[in-house]
Coordinates of C-alpha atoms in Angstrom, one line a residue:
M162 CA 85.3 127.6 90.7
A163 CA 84.4 125.6 93.8
S164 CA 81.0 124.6 92.3
A165 CA 82.7 123.4 89.1
A166 CA 85.1 121.3 91.1
E167 CA 82.3 119.8 93.1
Q168 CA 80.4 119.0 89.9
L169 CA 83.4 117.3 88.4
A170 CA 83.9 115.3 91.6
S171 CA 80.3 114.1 91.5
N172 CA 80.9 112.8 88.0
L173 CA 83.8 110.6 89.0
N174 CA 83.4 106.9 88.5
F175 CA 85.3 103.7 87.8
S176 CA 85.7 104.5 84.1
T177 CA 87.3 107.8 85.0
F178 CA 89.8 106.0 87.1
A179 CA 90.4 103.4 84.4
K180 CA 91.4 106.2 82.0
A181 CA 93.7 108.0 84.4
E182 CA 97.0 106.4 83.3
D183 CA 99.1 109.0 85.1
L184 CA 97.3 108.4 88.4
K185 CA 97.7 104.6 88.0
K186 CA 101.5 105.1 87.5
R187 CA 101.6 107.3 90.6
L188 CA 99.7 104.6 92.6
W189 CA 102.0 101.8 91.4
F190 CA 105.1 103.9 92.2
T191 CA 103.7 104.7 95.7
L192 CA 103.0 101.0 96.4
A193 CA 106.4 100.0 95.2
A194 CA 108.1 102.6 97.4
L195 CA 106.2 101.5 100.5
L196 CA 107.0 97.9 99.7
V197 CA 110.7 98.8 99.7
Y198 CA 110.2 100.5 103.0
R199 CA 108.5 97.4 104.5
L200 CA 111.3 95.2 103.2
G201 CA 113.9 97.4 104.9
T202 CA 112.2 97.0 108.3
H203 CA 113.1 93.3 108.1
I204 CA 116.8 93.6 107.3
P205 CA 118.7 93.3 110.6
L206 CA 121.5 95.5 111.8
P207 CA 124.9 93.8 111.3
G208 CA 126.8 92.6 114.3
L209 CA 123.8 92.0 116.5
N210 CA 122.8 88.9 118.4
P211 CA 119.1 88.6 117.3
E212 CA 118.0 86.1 120.0
A213 CA 119.5 88.1 122.9
Y214 CA 118.0 91.4 121.5
A215 CA 114.6 89.9 121.0
A216 CA 114.6 88.7 124.6
A217 CA 115.7 92.2 125.8
F218 CA 113.1 94.0 123.7
Q219 CA 110.2 92.0 125.1
G220 CA 111.0 93.4 128.6
Q221 CA 110.9 97.0 127.3
S222 CA 108.2 96.8 124.6
G223 CA 105.5 98.4 126.7
G224 CA 107.5 101.6 127.2
I225 CA 109.6 104.0 125.1
L226 CA 110.8 101.2 122.8
G227 CA 107.2 100.3 122.1
L228 CA 106.5 103.8 120.9
F229 CA 109.6 103.8 118.7
N230 CA 108.6 100.4 117.4
M231 CA 105.1 101.7 116.4
F232 CA 106.4 104.6 114.4
S233 CA 109.1 102.6 112.7
G234 CA 106.8 99.8 111.6
G235 CA 108.3 97.1 113.7
A236 CA 111.9 98.0 112.8
V237 CA 113.0 98.6 116.4
E238 CA 111.6 95.2 117.4
R239 CA 113.9 93.6 114.9
M240 CA 116.6 96.3 115.2
A241 CA 116.6 96.7 111.4
I242 CA 118.4 99.2 109.2
F243 CA 115.3 101.4 109.3
A244 CA 115.1 101.3 113.2
L245 CA 115.6 105.1 113.4
G246 CA 112.7 105.5 111.0
I247 CA 111.8 109.0 109.9
M248 CA 111.7 110.5 113.4
P249 CA 115.1 112.4 113.1
Y250 CA 113.7 114.2 110.1
I251 CA 110.5 115.1 112.0
S252 CA 112.5 116.3 115.0
A253 CA 114.7 118.4 112.7
S254 CA 111.6 119.8 111.1
I255 CA 110.3 120.8 114.5
I256 CA 113.5 122.6 115.4
V257 CA 113.8 124.4 112.0
Q258 CA 110.2 125.5 112.0
L259 CA 110.5 126.8 115.6
M260 CA 113.7 128.7 114.5
T261 CA 111.9 130.3 111.5
S262 CA 109.6 132.1 114.0
V263 CA 112.5 133.5 116.1
V264 CA 115.4 133.9 113.7
P265 CA 114.9 136.9 111.4
A266 CA 117.2 135.4 108.6
L267 CA 115.1 132.2 108.5
E268 CA 111.9 134.1 108.6
N269 CA 113.0 136.2 105.6
L270 CA 113.9 133.0 103.7
K271 CA 110.4 131.7 104.4
K272 CA 109.0 134.8 102.7
E273 CA 111.2 134.3 99.6
G274 CA 108.9 131.7 98.1
E275 CA 110.1 128.5 96.5
Q276 CA 113.8 129.4 96.6
G277 CA 113.7 130.2 100.3
R278 CA 111.8 127.0 101.0
K279 CA 114.5 125.0 99.2
I280 CA 117.2 126.5 101.5
I281 CA 115.1 125.8 104.6
N282 CA 114.6 122.2 103.4
Q283 CA 118.4 121.9 103.1
Y284 CA 118.8 123.1 106.6
T285 CA 116.3 120.5 107.7
R286 CA 118.3 117.8 106.0
Y287 CA 121.5 119.0 107.7
G288 CA 119.6 118.8 111.1
T289 CA 118.4 115.3 110.2
V290 CA 122.0 114.2 109.6
L291 CA 123.1 115.7 113.0
L292 CA 120.2 114.3 115.0
G293 CA 120.4 110.9 113.2
T294 CA 124.1 110.6 113.9
L295 CA 123.6 111.4 117.6
Q296 CA 120.7 109.0 118.0
A297 CA 122.4 106.2 116.0
Y298 CA 125.6 106.5 118.1
G299 CA 123.4 106.4 121.3
I300 CA 121.8 103.2 120.0
A301 CA 125.2 101.7 119.3
V302 CA 126.4 102.5 122.8
G303 CA 123.1 101.3 124.4
L304 CA 123.3 98.0 122.5
E305 CA 126.9 97.5 123.7
S306 CA 125.9 98.1 127.3
G307 CA 123.4 95.2 127.1
N308 CA 124.4 91.7 128.1
G309 CA 125.4 89.8 125.0
L310 CA 123.4 91.9 122.6
V311 CA 126.5 92.7 120.4
I312 CA 128.6 89.9 119.0
D313 CA 131.8 92.0 118.8
P314 CA 131.6 95.3 120.7
G315 CA 134.0 98.1 119.8
W316 CA 134.5 101.1 117.6
F317 CA 133.9 99.1 114.4
F318 CA 130.5 98.1 115.5
R319 CA 129.7 101.7 116.6
I320 CA 130.8 103.3 113.3
S321 CA 129.0 100.6 111.2
T322 CA 125.8 101.1 113.3
V323 CA 125.9 104.9 112.8
I324 CA 126.5 104.6 109.1
T325 CA 123.8 101.9 108.7
L326 CA 121.1 103.6 110.8
L327 CA 121.8 107.1 109.5
G328 CA 121.8 105.8 105.9
G329 CA 118.4 104.2 106.5
T330 CA 117.0 107.4 107.8
M331 CA 118.4 109.4 104.9
F332 CA 117.0 106.8 102.4
L333 CA 113.6 107.1 104.0
M334 CA 113.7 110.9 103.8
W335 CA 114.6 110.6 100.1
L336 CA 111.9 107.9 99.6
G337 CA 109.3 110.2 101.1
E338 CA 110.3 113.1 98.8
Q339 CA 110.0 110.7 95.8
I340 CA 106.5 109.6 96.9
T341 CA 105.5 113.3 97.2
S342 CA 106.8 114.3 93.8
R343 CA 106.3 111.1 91.7
G344 CA 103.6 109.3 93.7
I345 CA 100.3 110.5 95.1
G346 CA 101.8 112.9 97.7
N347 CA 102.2 113.1 101.5
G348 CA 105.3 110.9 101.3
I349 CA 106.5 111.2 104.9
S350 CA 103.0 110.8 106.2
L351 CA 102.5 107.7 104.1
I352 CA 105.7 106.1 105.4
I353 CA 104.6 106.6 109.0
F354 CA 101.1 105.4 108.0
A355 CA 102.5 102.2 106.4
G356 CA 104.5 101.4 109.5
I357 CA 101.6 101.8 111.9
A358 CA 99.1 100.1 109.6
A359 CA 101.4 97.1 109.3
G360 CA 101.2 96.6 113.0
L361 CA 97.4 96.9 113.4
P362 CA 96.6 93.3 112.5
T363 CA 99.2 92.0 114.9
A364 CA 98.0 94.4 117.6
L365 CA 94.4 93.2 117.1
A366 CA 95.4 89.6 117.1
H367 CA 97.4 90.1 120.3
T368 CA 94.4 91.8 122.0
L369 CA 92.2 88.9 121.1
D370 CA 94.8 86.5 122.3
L371 CA 94.9 88.3 125.7
G372 CA 91.2 87.8 125.9
R373 CA 91.5 84.1 125.1
T374 CA 94.1 83.5 127.8
G375 CA 92.0 85.5 130.3
A376 CA 94.4 88.4 130.7
L377 CA 91.7 90.7 129.4
S378 CA 88.0 90.3 130.0
T379 CA 85.6 90.1 127.1
A380 CA 83.8 93.2 128.3
L381 CA 87.1 95.1 128.3
I382 CA 88.0 94.0 124.8
L383 CA 84.5 95.1 123.6
T384 CA 85.0 98.4 125.3
V385 CA 88.3 98.9 123.5
I386 CA 86.8 98.0 120.2
V387 CA 83.8 100.4 120.7
V388 CA 86.1 103.2 121.8
A389 CA 88.4 102.6 118.8
I390 CA 85.3 102.7 116.4
G391 CA 84.0 105.8 118.1
V392 CA 87.4 107.6 117.9
I393 CA 87.6 106.7 114.1
A394 CA 84.1 108.1 113.5
L395 CA 85.0 111.3 115.4
I396 CA 88.3 111.7 113.4
V397 CA 86.4 111.3 110.1
F398 CA 83.8 113.8 111.1
V399 CA 86.2 116.5 112.4
E400 CA 88.8 116.1 109.7
R401 CA 86.1 116.8 107.1
A402 CA 84.5 119.6 109.0
Q403 CA 84.9 123.2 107.7
R404 CA 84.0 126.7 108.7
R405 CA 83.1 128.4 105.4
L406 CA 83.4 132.2 105.2
L407 CA 81.3 133.8 102.5
I408 CA 83.3 135.7 99.9
Q409 CA 81.7 138.2 97.5
Y410 CA 83.1 139.7 94.3
P411 CA 81.7 142.9 93.0
K412 CA 80.1 143.5 89.6
R413 CA 82.7 144.1 86.8
Q414 CA 82.4 145.5 83.3
V415 CA 84.3 144.0 80.4
G416 CA 83.9 146.1 77.3
N417 CA 80.2 146.9 77.0
R418 CA 79.1 143.9 79.0
M419 CA 78.3 143.9 82.7
F420 CA 79.1 140.7 84.6
Q421 CA 77.1 139.9 87.8
G422 CA 79.2 139.7 91.0
D423 CA 80.1 136.2 92.0
T424 CA 80.1 134.5 95.4
S425 CA 82.4 131.9 96.8
H426 CA 83.6 130.5 100.1
L427 CA 86.8 130.5 102.0
P428 CA 87.0 127.0 103.7
L429 CA 88.7 126.9 107.1
K430 CA 89.3 123.4 108.4
L431 CA 88.4 122.7 112.0
N432 CA 91.7 120.9 112.4
T433 CA 94.1 122.8 110.1
S434 CA 97.2 121.3 111.6
G435 CA 96.2 117.7 110.8
V436 CA 98.3 114.9 112.4
I437 CA 101.4 117.0 112.9
P438 CA 100.7 118.0 116.5
A439 CA 100.4 114.4 117.6
I440 CA 103.6 113.4 115.8
F441 CA 105.6 116.4 117.0
A442 CA 104.4 115.9 120.6
S443 CA 105.3 112.2 120.5
S444 CA 108.7 112.8 119.0
L445 CA 109.6 115.5 121.6
L446 CA 108.5 113.3 124.5
L447 CA 110.6 110.4 123.1
L448 CA 113.8 112.4 123.2
P449 CA 114.7 112.7 126.9
A450 CA 113.6 109.2 127.8
T451 CA 115.6 107.8 124.8
A452 CA 118.7 109.8 125.7
A453 CA 118.5 108.5 129.3
G454 CA 117.9 104.9 128.1
F455 CA 121.0 105.0 125.9
A456 CA 123.1 106.7 128.7
G457 CA 122.0 104.1 131.2
T458 CA 120.1 104.8 134.4
T459 CA 123.1 104.0 136.6
T460 CA 125.1 107.0 135.2
L461 CA 122.2 109.5 135.9
P462 CA 121.7 111.4 139.2
A463 CA 118.6 110.4 141.3
W464 CA 116.6 113.5 140.3
A465 CA 117.1 112.8 136.6
T466 CA 116.1 109.2 137.0
S467 CA 112.9 110.3 138.9
I468 CA 112.0 112.7 136.1
I469 CA 112.6 110.1 133.4
S470 CA 110.4 107.7 135.3
A471 CA 107.6 110.3 135.6
L472 CA 107.9 110.8 131.8
G473 CA 107.3 107.1 131.2
H474 CA 104.5 106.2 128.8
G475 CA 101.1 106.2 130.6
Q476 CA 102.4 108.2 133.6
P477 CA 100.3 111.3 134.7
L478 CA 103.2 113.8 133.9
Y479 CA 103.6 112.2 130.4
M480 CA 99.8 112.6 129.8
V481 CA 99.8 116.2 130.9
L482 CA 102.8 117.2 128.8
Y483 CA 101.5 115.2 125.9
A484 CA 98.2 117.1 126.0
A485 CA 100.0 120.5 126.4
L486 CA 102.4 119.8 123.5
I487 CA 99.5 118.7 121.3
A488 CA 97.6 121.9 122.0
F489 CA 100.7 124.1 121.5
F490 CA 101.6 122.5 118.2
A491 CA 98.0 122.7 117.0
F492 CA 98.2 126.5 117.2
F493 CA 101.8 126.7 116.2
Y494 CA 101.5 124.7 113.0
T495 CA 98.2 126.4 112.1
A496 CA 100.0 129.7 112.2
I497 CA 102.8 128.3 110.0
V498 CA 100.6 126.8 107.2
F499 CA 97.9 129.5 107.1
S500 CA 98.5 133.2 107.1
P501 CA 95.3 135.4 107.5
K502 CA 97.2 138.5 106.3
D503 CA 98.3 136.8 103.0
T504 CA 94.8 135.5 102.5
A505 CA 93.3 138.9 103.1
D506 CA 95.8 140.5 100.7
N507 CA 95.0 137.9 98.0
L508 CA 91.2 138.5 98.4
K509 CA 91.8 142.3 98.1
K510 CA 94.0 141.9 95.0
H511 CA 91.2 139.9 93.3
G512 CA 88.4 142.2 94.4
G513 CA 86.9 139.8 96.9
F514 CA 85.6 140.8 100.3
I515 CA 83.7 139.3 103.3
P516 CA 80.3 141.0 103.6
G517 CA 80.3 143.6 106.4
I518 CA 84.1 143.5 106.8
R519 CA 86.4 146.1 105.3
P520 CA 89.1 144.6 102.9
G521 CA 92.7 144.5 104.0
E522 CA 93.7 144.6 107.6
R523 CA 90.2 144.3 109.0
T524 CA 89.6 141.2 106.9
A525 CA 92.9 139.7 108.2
E526 CA 91.8 140.4 111.8
Y527 CA 88.4 138.8 111.2
I528 CA 89.9 135.7 109.5
D529 CA 92.4 135.4 112.4
Y530 CA 89.5 135.8 114.9
V531 CA 87.5 132.9 113.3
L532 CA 90.6 130.7 112.8
T533 CA 91.7 131.1 116.4
R534 CA 88.4 130.0 117.8
I535 CA 88.0 127.0 115.5
T536 CA 91.6 126.0 116.3
V537 CA 90.6 125.9 120.0
I538 CA 88.0 123.3 119.1
G539 CA 90.5 121.5 116.9
A540 CA 93.1 121.4 119.7
I541 CA 90.5 120.1 122.2
Y542 CA 89.6 117.4 119.7
L543 CA 93.2 116.4 119.1
V544 CA 93.9 116.2 122.9
F545 CA 90.7 114.1 123.4
V546 CA 91.4 111.7 120.5
C547 CA 95.0 111.1 121.5
I548 CA 94.7 111.0 125.3
L549 CA 91.5 108.9 125.8
P550 CA 92.8 105.8 124.0
E551 CA 96.3 106.3 125.5
I552 CA 94.8 106.1 129.0
L553 CA 92.9 103.0 128.0
V554 CA 96.1 101.5 126.5
S555 CA 98.2 102.2 129.6
Q556 CA 95.5 100.9 132.0
T557 CA 94.7 97.7 130.1
G558 CA 97.9 96.6 128.4
V559 CA 96.4 96.8 125.0
P560 CA 99.0 97.2 122.2
L561 CA 100.1 100.8 121.4
S562 CA 99.0 100.4 117.8
L563 CA 95.4 100.7 119.0
G564 CA 96.2 104.0 120.7
G565 CA 94.8 107.4 119.8
T566 CA 97.9 108.8 118.1
S567 CA 98.2 105.7 115.8
L568 CA 94.4 105.8 114.9
L569 CA 94.6 109.6 114.2
I570 CA 97.5 109.1 111.9
V571 CA 96.0 106.1 110.0
V572 CA 92.6 107.7 109.5
S573 CA 93.8 111.2 108.7
V574 CA 96.4 110.0 106.2
T575 CA 93.8 107.7 104.6
L576 CA 91.4 110.7 104.2
D577 CA 94.2 112.9 102.8
T578 CA 95.3 110.1 100.3
V579 CA 91.7 109.7 99.1
A580 CA 91.5 113.4 98.6
Q581 CA 94.8 113.4 96.6
I582 CA 93.5 110.6 94.4
Q583 CA 90.2 112.4 93.9
G584 CA 92.2 115.6 93.0
H585 CA 94.2 113.7 90.4
L586 CA 91.0 112.3 88.9
I587 CA 89.4 115.7 88.8
A588 CA 92.4 117.1 87.0
Q589 CA 92.3 114.2 84.6
Q590 CA 88.7 114.8 83.8
Y591 CA 89.2 118.5 83.5
E592 CA 92.0 118.0 81.0
G593 CA 89.7 115.7 79.0
L594 CA 87.0 118.4 78.9
I595 CA 89.5 121.0 77.7
K596 CA 90.7 118.7 74.9
K597 CA 87.1 118.0 73.8
S598 CA 86.4 121.7 73.7
K599 CA 89.5 122.4 71.6
L600 CA 88.5 119.6 69.2
R601 CA 85.0 121.0 68.8
G602 CA 86.5 124.5 68.3
G603 CA 88.8 123.2 65.6
K604 CA 86.0 121.4 63.8
R605 CA 83.8 124.6 63.8
G606 CA 86.8 126.6 62.4
R607 CA 86.9 124.2 59.5

């Protein structure tokens, strides 16, 4: 099966893409949805003083607001209706997935297949509404505490802000689901990708402008560019790397004919968790600093203020917790998306086995053994890719869009999208081959 797919993939060309009408419709739908998202990041929040807010944002753009702005595609900088972005949904997903590992009822739902997954997704939506409401209200209160940021402070502004920002988040969640089902897939990831990618040209231009004014030396700018290219090359190499386990199938007899046993491979990605650990770690680290920023530092005790300062972007404690959370979520999310026991049971059901390993429980233990060790390498890779550029960004003042997390998301989502497109092309070509074989069979029957 794998060799047939590889052969079909090698035969793909431009003419195959030209004939793939369904794929072209999916691509146009995805582009239109992302265009709607980008337009929404330019519609300002009602009741805000744009000049006063722009001046206030410039003083905080290097910290927590800069991170929010990067993930929201510049919506925070303009305080647009999509300023919350998709982050409440991601935070709710983290909480629900953590609860599925500790709450038996949710764990049972997870095992019920598609129906249980729909219920869990519904719980995630409820969590998104709750978190989005709290964050939107915090933003409204924080804006009112600013000097002249809000034209007419009061409950009307707070309620309208909550409704507007929460509506924007729920719309983005729905839009991501539509891209997944009617577009080319990975809807939520593509929305985050579009936001970050839209800021890359501006970030690059800002870096070059810092060099022109003398704020950054030419050697430092070249170092940043070389590091970024090296990180991109490393991401492409590791994201495509696999550990293939040899799978053998025994000889089988159908009627009077004996069929030779087949061999296949079980591919285990070096980084099974993808970009999720970096997104989860970033979103969790954003929560305490964001809550403190909305509450106001004057209302917090001294110990809380010192902790929040230590968790600032680029601080040593921030880097240590960021690395620890990335490593944790690399193992945690891998355990969620890949079950060695289920894989071993499926192999046993179809008669497959790993040479030298007894089918069943021993096979599950061996797959888990291999997966754990390659996940260690994957976690180290994620920490290196995310931390090294972040240190460079914090020490040089280079825009956050050139950091490790943003590069990881952009490159990984690009690779996944290309794989999705290739999968649609393979399916298109496969359907064409089936139709041709049926036509030939029909002619022979005549």
